Coordinates of C-alpha atoms in Angstrom, one line a residue:
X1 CA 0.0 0.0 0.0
X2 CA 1.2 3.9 -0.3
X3 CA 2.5 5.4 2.4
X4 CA 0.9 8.7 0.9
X5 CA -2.4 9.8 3.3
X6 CA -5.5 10.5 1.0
X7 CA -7.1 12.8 -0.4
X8 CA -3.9 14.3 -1.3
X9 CA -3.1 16.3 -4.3
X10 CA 0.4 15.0 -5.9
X11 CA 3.0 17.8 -7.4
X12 CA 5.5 16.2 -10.2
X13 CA 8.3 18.2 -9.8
X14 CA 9.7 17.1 -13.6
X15 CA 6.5 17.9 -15.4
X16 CA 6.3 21.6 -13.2
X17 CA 9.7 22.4 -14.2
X18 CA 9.7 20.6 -18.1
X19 CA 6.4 22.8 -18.4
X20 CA 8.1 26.1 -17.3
X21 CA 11.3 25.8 -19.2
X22 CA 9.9 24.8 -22.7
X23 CA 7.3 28.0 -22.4
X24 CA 10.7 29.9 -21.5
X25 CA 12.4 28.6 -24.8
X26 CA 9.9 28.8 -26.9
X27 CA 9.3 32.5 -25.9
X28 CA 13.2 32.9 -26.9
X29 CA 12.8 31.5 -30.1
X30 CA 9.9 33.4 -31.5
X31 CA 10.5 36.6 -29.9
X32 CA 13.2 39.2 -28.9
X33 CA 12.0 40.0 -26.2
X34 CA 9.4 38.6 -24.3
X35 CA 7.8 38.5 -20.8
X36 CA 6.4 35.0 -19.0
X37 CA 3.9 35.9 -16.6
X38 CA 2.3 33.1 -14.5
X39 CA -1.1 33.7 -13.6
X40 CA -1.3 32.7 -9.9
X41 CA -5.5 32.5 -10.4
X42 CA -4.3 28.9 -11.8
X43 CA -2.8 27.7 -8.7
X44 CA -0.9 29.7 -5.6
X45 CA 0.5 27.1 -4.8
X46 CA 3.8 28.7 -3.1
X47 CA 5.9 25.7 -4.1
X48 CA 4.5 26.5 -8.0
X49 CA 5.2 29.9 -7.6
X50 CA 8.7 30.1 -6.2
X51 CA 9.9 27.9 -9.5
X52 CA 8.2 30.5 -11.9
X53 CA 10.1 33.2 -10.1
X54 CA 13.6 31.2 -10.0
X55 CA 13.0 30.7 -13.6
X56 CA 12.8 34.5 -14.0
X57 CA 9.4 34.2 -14.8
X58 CA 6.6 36.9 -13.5
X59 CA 3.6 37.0 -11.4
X60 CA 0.6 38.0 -13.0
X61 CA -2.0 38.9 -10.3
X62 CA -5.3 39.7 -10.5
X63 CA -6.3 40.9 -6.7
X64 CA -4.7 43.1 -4.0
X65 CA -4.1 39.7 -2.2
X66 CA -2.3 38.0 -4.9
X67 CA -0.3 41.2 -5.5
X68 CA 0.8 40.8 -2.0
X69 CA 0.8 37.3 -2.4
X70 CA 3.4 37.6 -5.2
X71 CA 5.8 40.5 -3.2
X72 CA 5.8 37.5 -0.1
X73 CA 7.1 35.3 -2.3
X74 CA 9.7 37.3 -3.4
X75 CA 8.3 39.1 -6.4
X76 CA 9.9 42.2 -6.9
X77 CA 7.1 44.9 -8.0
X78 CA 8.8 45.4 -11.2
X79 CA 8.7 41.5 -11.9
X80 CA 4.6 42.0 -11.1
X81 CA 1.8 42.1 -14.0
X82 CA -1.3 43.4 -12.6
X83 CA -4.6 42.8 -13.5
X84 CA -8.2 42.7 -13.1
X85 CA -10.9 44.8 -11.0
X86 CA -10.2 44.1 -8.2
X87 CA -6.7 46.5 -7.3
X88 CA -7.0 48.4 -4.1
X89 CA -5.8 52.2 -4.6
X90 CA -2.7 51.3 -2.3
X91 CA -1.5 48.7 -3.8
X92 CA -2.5 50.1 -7.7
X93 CA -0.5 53.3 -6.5
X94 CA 2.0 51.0 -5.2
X95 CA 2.6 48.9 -8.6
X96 CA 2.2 52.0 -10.9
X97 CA 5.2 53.7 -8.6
X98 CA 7.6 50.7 -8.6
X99 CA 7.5 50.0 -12.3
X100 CA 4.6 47.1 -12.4
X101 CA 3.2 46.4 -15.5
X102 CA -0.4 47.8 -14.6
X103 CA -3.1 47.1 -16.8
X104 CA -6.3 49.7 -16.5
X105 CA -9.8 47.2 -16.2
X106 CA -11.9 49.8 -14.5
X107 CA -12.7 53.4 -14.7
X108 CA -11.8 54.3 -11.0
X109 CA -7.7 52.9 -12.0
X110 CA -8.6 56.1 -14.3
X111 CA -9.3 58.3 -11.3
X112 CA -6.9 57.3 -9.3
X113 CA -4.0 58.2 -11.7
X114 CA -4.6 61.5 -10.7
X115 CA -3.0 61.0 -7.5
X116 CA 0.3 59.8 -8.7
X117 CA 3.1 62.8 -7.9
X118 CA 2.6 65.0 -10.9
X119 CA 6.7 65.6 -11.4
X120 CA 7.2 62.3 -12.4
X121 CA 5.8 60.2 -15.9
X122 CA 4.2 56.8 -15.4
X123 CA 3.2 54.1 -17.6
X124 CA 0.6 51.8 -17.9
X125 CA -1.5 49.7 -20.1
X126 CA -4.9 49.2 -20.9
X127 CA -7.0 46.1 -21.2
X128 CA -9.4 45.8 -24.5
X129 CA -12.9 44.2 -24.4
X130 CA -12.6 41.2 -26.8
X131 CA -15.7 40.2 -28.2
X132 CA -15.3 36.5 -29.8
X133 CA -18.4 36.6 -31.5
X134 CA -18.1 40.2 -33.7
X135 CA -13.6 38.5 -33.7
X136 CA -13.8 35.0 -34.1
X137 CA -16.8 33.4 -33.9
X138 CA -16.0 29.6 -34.2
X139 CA -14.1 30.0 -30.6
X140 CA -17.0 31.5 -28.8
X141 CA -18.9 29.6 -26.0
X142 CA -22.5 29.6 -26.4
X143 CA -23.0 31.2 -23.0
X144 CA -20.0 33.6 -22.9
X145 CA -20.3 35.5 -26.3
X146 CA -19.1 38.3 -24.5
X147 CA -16.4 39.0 -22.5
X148 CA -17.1 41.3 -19.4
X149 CA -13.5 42.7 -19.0
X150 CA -11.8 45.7 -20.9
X151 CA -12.8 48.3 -22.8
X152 CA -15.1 48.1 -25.5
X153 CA -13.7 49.7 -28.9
X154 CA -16.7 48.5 -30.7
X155 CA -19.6 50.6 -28.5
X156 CA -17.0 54.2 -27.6
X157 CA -15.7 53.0 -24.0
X158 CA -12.1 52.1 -25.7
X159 CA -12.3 55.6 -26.8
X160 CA -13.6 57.0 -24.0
X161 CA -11.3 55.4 -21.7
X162 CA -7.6 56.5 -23.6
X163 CA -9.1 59.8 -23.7
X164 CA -9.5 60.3 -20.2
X165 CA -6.0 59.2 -19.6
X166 CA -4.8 61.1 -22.5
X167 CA -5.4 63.9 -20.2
X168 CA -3.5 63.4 -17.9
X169 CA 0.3 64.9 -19.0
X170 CA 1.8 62.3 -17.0
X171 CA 0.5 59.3 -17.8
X172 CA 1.4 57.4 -21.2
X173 CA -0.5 54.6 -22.2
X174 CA 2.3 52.0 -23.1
X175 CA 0.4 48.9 -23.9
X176 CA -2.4 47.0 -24.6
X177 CA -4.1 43.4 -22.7
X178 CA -6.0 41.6 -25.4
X179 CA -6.3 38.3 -23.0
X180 CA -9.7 36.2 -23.8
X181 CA -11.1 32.8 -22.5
X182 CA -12.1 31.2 -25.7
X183 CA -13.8 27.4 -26.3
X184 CA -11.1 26.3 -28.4
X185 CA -7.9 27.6 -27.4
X186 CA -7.4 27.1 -31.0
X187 CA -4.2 29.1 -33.1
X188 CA -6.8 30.8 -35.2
X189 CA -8.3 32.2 -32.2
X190 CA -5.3 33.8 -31.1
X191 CA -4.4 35.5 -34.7
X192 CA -8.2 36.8 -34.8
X193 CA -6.8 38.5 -31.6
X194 CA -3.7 39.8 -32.7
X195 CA -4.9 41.4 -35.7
X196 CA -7.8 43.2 -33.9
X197 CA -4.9 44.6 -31.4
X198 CA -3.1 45.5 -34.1
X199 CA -5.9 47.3 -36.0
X200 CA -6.9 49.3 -32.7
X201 CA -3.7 50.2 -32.1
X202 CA -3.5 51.1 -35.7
X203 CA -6.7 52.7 -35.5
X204 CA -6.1 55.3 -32.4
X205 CA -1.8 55.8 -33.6
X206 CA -0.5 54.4 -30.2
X207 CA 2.9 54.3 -29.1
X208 CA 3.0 51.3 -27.3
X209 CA 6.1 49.0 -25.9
X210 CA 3.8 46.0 -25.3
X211 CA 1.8 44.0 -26.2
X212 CA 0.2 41.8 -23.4
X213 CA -1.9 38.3 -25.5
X214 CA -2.8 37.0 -22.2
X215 CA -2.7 33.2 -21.5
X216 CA -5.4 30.0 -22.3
X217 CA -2.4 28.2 -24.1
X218 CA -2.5 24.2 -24.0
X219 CA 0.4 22.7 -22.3
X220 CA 2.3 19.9 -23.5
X221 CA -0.2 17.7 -24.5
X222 CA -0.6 15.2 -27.3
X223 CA -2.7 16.3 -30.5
X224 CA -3.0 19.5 -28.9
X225 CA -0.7 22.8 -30.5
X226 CA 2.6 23.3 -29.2
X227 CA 4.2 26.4 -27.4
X228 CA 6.0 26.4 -30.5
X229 CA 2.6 26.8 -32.6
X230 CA 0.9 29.2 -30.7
X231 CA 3.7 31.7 -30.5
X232 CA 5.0 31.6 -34.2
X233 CA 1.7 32.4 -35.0
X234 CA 1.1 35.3 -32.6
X235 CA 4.5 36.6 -33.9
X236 CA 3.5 36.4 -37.5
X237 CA 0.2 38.0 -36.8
X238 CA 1.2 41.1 -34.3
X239 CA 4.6 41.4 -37.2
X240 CA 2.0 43.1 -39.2
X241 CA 1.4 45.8 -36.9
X242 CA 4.6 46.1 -34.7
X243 CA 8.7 46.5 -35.1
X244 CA 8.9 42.7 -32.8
X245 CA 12.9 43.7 -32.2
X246 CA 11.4 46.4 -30.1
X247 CA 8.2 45.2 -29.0
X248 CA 7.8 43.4 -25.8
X249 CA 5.6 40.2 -25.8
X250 CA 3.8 39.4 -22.6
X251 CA 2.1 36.0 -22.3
X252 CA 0.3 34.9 -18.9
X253 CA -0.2 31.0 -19.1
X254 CA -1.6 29.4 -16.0
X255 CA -2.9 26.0 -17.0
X256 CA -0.3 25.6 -19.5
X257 CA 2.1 25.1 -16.4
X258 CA 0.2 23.3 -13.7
X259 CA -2.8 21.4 -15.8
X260 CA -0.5 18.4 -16.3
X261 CA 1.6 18.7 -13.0
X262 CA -0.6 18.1 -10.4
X263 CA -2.8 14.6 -9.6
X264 CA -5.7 14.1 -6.9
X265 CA -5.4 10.5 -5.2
X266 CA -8.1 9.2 -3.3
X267 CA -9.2 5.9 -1.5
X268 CA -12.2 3.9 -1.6
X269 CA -13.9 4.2 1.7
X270 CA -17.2 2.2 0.9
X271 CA -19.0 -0.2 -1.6
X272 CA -22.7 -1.2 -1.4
X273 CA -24.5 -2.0 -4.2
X274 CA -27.9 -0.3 -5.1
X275 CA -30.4 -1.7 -7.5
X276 CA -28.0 -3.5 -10.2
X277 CA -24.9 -1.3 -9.9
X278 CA -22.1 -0.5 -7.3
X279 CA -22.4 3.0 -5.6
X280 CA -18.1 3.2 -4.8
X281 CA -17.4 6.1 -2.3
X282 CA -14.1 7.5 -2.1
X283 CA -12.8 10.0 0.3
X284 CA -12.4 12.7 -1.9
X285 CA -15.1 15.0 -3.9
X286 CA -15.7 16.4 -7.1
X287 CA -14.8 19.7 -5.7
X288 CA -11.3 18.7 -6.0
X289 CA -10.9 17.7 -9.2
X290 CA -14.3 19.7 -10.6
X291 CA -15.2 22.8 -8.8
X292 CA -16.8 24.4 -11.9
X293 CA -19.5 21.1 -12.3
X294 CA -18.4 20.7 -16.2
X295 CA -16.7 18.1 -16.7
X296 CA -18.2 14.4 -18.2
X297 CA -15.2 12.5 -17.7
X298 CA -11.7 12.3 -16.5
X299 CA -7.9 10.9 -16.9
X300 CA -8.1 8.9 -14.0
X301 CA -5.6 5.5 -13.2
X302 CA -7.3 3.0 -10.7
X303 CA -4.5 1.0 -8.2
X304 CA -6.3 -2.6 -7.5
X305 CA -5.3 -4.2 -4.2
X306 CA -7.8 -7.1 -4.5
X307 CA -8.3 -8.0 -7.9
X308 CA -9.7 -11.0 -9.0
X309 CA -11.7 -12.2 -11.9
X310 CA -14.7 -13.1 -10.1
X311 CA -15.0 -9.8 -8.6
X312 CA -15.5 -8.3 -12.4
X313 CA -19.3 -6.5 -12.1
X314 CA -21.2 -4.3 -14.9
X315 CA -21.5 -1.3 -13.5
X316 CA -19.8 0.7 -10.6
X317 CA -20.6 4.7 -9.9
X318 CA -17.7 6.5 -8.6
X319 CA -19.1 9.2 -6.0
X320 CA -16.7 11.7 -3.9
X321 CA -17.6 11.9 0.0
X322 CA -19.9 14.7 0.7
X323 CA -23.2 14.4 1.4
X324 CA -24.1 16.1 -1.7
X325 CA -26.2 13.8 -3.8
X326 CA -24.6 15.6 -7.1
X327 CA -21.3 14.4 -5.8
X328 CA -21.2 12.0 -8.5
X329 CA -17.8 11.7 -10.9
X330 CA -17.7 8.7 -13.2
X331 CA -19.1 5.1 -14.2
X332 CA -17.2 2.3 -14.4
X333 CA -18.5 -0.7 -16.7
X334 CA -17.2 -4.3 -16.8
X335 CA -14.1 -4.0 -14.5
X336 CA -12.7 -5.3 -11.2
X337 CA -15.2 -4.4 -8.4
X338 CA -13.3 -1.7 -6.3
X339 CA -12.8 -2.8 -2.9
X340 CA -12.1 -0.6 0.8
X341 CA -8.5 0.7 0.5
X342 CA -8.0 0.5 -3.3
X343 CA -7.4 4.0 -5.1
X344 CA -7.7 6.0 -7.9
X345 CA -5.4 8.8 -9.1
X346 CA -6.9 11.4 -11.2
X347 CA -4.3 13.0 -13.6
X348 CA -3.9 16.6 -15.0
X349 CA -6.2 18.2 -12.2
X350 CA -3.7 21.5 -11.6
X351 CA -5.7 24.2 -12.7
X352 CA -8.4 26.1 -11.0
X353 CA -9.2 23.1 -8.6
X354 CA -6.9 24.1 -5.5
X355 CA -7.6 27.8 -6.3
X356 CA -11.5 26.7 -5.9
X357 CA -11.4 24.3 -3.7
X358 CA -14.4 25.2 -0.7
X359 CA -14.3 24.7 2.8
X360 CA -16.7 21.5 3.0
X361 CA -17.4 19.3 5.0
X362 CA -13.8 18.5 4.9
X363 CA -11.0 21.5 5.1
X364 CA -8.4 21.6 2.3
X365 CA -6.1 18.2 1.8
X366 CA -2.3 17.5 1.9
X367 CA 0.0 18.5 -1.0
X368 CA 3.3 16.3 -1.4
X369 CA 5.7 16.7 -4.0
X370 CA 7.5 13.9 -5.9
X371 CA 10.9 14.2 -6.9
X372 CA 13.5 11.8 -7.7
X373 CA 10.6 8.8 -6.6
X374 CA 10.7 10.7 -3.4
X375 CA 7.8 11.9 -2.0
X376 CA 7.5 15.1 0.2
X377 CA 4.6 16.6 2.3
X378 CA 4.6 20.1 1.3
X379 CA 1.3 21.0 2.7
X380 CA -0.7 19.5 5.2
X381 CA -4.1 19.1 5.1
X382 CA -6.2 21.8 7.5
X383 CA -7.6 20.6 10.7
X384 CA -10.5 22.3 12.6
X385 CA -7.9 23.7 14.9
X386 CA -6.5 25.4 12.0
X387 CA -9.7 27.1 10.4
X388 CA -10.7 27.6 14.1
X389 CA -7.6 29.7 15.0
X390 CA -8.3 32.2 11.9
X391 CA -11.4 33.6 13.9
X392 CA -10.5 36.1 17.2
X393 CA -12.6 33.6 19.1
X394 CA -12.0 36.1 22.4
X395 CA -13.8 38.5 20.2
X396 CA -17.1 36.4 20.1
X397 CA -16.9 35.3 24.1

């Protein structure tokens, strides 16, 4: 049996750090110069995190937290690309001051420009509103047409927004975020992008020094495009528009790096059978390996203890451990009956799941790392005492 205590999620140090250094390459190969910014929405992992920035790799932070997040783990604010709506004046003041690569999502970032020093020039960037279906059509979900970040060029607010900071003599706007969530991650998707970026920036005579294309990459995966792939093509496309020698490239992959490195092993805690199937319980839950409740199936690898041909049944339903009746993950038909103490290890669970992981029921699991076949706790799992000692209990007596 493992030694390893379950539910557990399972860092592969090799995969983490292959991951890292072929986005790195590839970077260097199709462009100049070129920023890797790692999204820590993915994962936070501080572990994760700590290898990005040893690789010389960014944080790209969407929150005041992360932002301080980032700067704990060593993050120099210049080595910080920032994000999102949710930037507190402090620590957007903060970033804008110390040479962050700030991008402007909201219309109070506008306001509170004004209360930089006014004897001193800043730069900053601003994030476009990418609407797939008016851009690329065939790589928007049915349910997300839209995108609810950025500025819209299409409806005046793009316009709107540059002018506003156009008027302020010590502000120039240096860049522009074009990063989009799209169905297919396809290459196509990507050039639609680049050449709307292009056009805009085209289209209003900026002067910019980046160029910010966001993340949503595959990582390395079979039958899937390559970091190679995705970032000739960007260069080709945004060559149209900018002098690339001078031009910096900023990409912010999150699952590309962490989809494939972390696993999620659980044990079977229970088998009864109800009306002609198996009803198999195991001790973790789909909100580890599914917190958004899309998925339809999984990589998985099941580890037998017991296995014997007579024990083959038609149909077993692997549920998580809640009491949630929708706790339900996969069906398996014509195999081994899962017995207590057997397990399964789901593979390629990185992304989002840690980051989304709730406090139910059960408080969040143990983290090791393997390296070298050796395996290392480097996070254990919460105990009530733990979430308990959050609260000023005094407070409440």
């Amino acid at each position: 049996m493992y030694s390893l205590t379950t539910p557990a999620y399972i860092l592969k140090h090799d995969i983490l750090e292959n991951s890292i250094n072929s986005l790195i390459k590839s970077l260097d190969r199709n462009f100049k110069k070129n920023i890797f910014s790692y999204s820590l929405k993915t994962n936070s992992l501080p572990y994760i995190l700590k290898k990005v920035k040893d690789a010389g790799g960014y944080a790209e932070v969407v929150s005041s937290d992360e932002y301080d997040l980032a700067k704990l783990i060593g993050f120099s604010v210049d080595r910080i690309v920032y994000n999102g709506p949710l930037k507190s004046k402090d620590s957007f003041i903060e970033a804008v001051s110390g040479g962050a690569i700030v991008n402007i999502e909201t219309y109070r970032e506008i306001e509170w420009l004004s209360s930089l020093p006014k004897n001193k020039k800043y730069q900053v960037g601003i994030r476009v509103n990418i609407d797939l279906k008016e851009i690329s059509p065939l790589d928007s979900k049915a349910d997300e047409d839209y995108s609810r970040f950025g500025f819209s060029y299409e409806n005046g607010e793009l316009e709107k927004a540059l002018s506003k900071i156009n008027k302020l003599s010590n502000i120039k706007i240096d860049g522009l975020h074009a990063h989009r969530t799209t169905l297919t991650r396809s290459i196509a998707c990507y050039e639609n992008i680049c050449h709307f970026i292009g056009e805009i920036s085209n289209k209003f005579d900026l002067d910019l020094s980046y160029v910010d294309v966001g993340g949503g990459y595959y990582g390395i995966m079979d039958s899937k495009p390559t970091f190679d792939e995705y970032f000739s093509s960007i260069s080709n496309s945004l060559s149209k528009y900018f002098d690339l020698d001078n031009t910096l490239i900023i990409v912010e992959p999150g699952n590309a790096i962490v989809a494939s490195c972390l696993d999620f092993e659980v044990s079977i805690i229970d088998v009864k059978k109800n009306r002609d199937f198996y009803v198999v319980t195991t001790d973790g839950s789909r909100n580890d390996i599914d917190p958004f409740f899309k998925k339809c199936n999984y990589f998985y690898e099941l580890k037998y203890y017991n296995k014997k041909k007579s024990d083959i049944v038609n149909l077993q339903k692997i549920c998580g451990g809640t009491c949630l009746e929708y706790d339900k993950l996969f069906s398996i038909e014509n195999n081994c009956l899962l017995s207590i103490g057997d397990r399964i290890i789901f593979k390629s669970v990185g992304a989002y799941t840690m980051a989304l992981s709730p406090l139910f029921i059960r408080f969040f699991p143990k983290v090791y790392l393997v390296k070298d076949n050796q395996y290392t706790l480097i996070r254990n799992s919460w105990s009530a005492k733990d979430f308990y000692n959050i609260y000023d209990t005094k407070s409440s007596s």
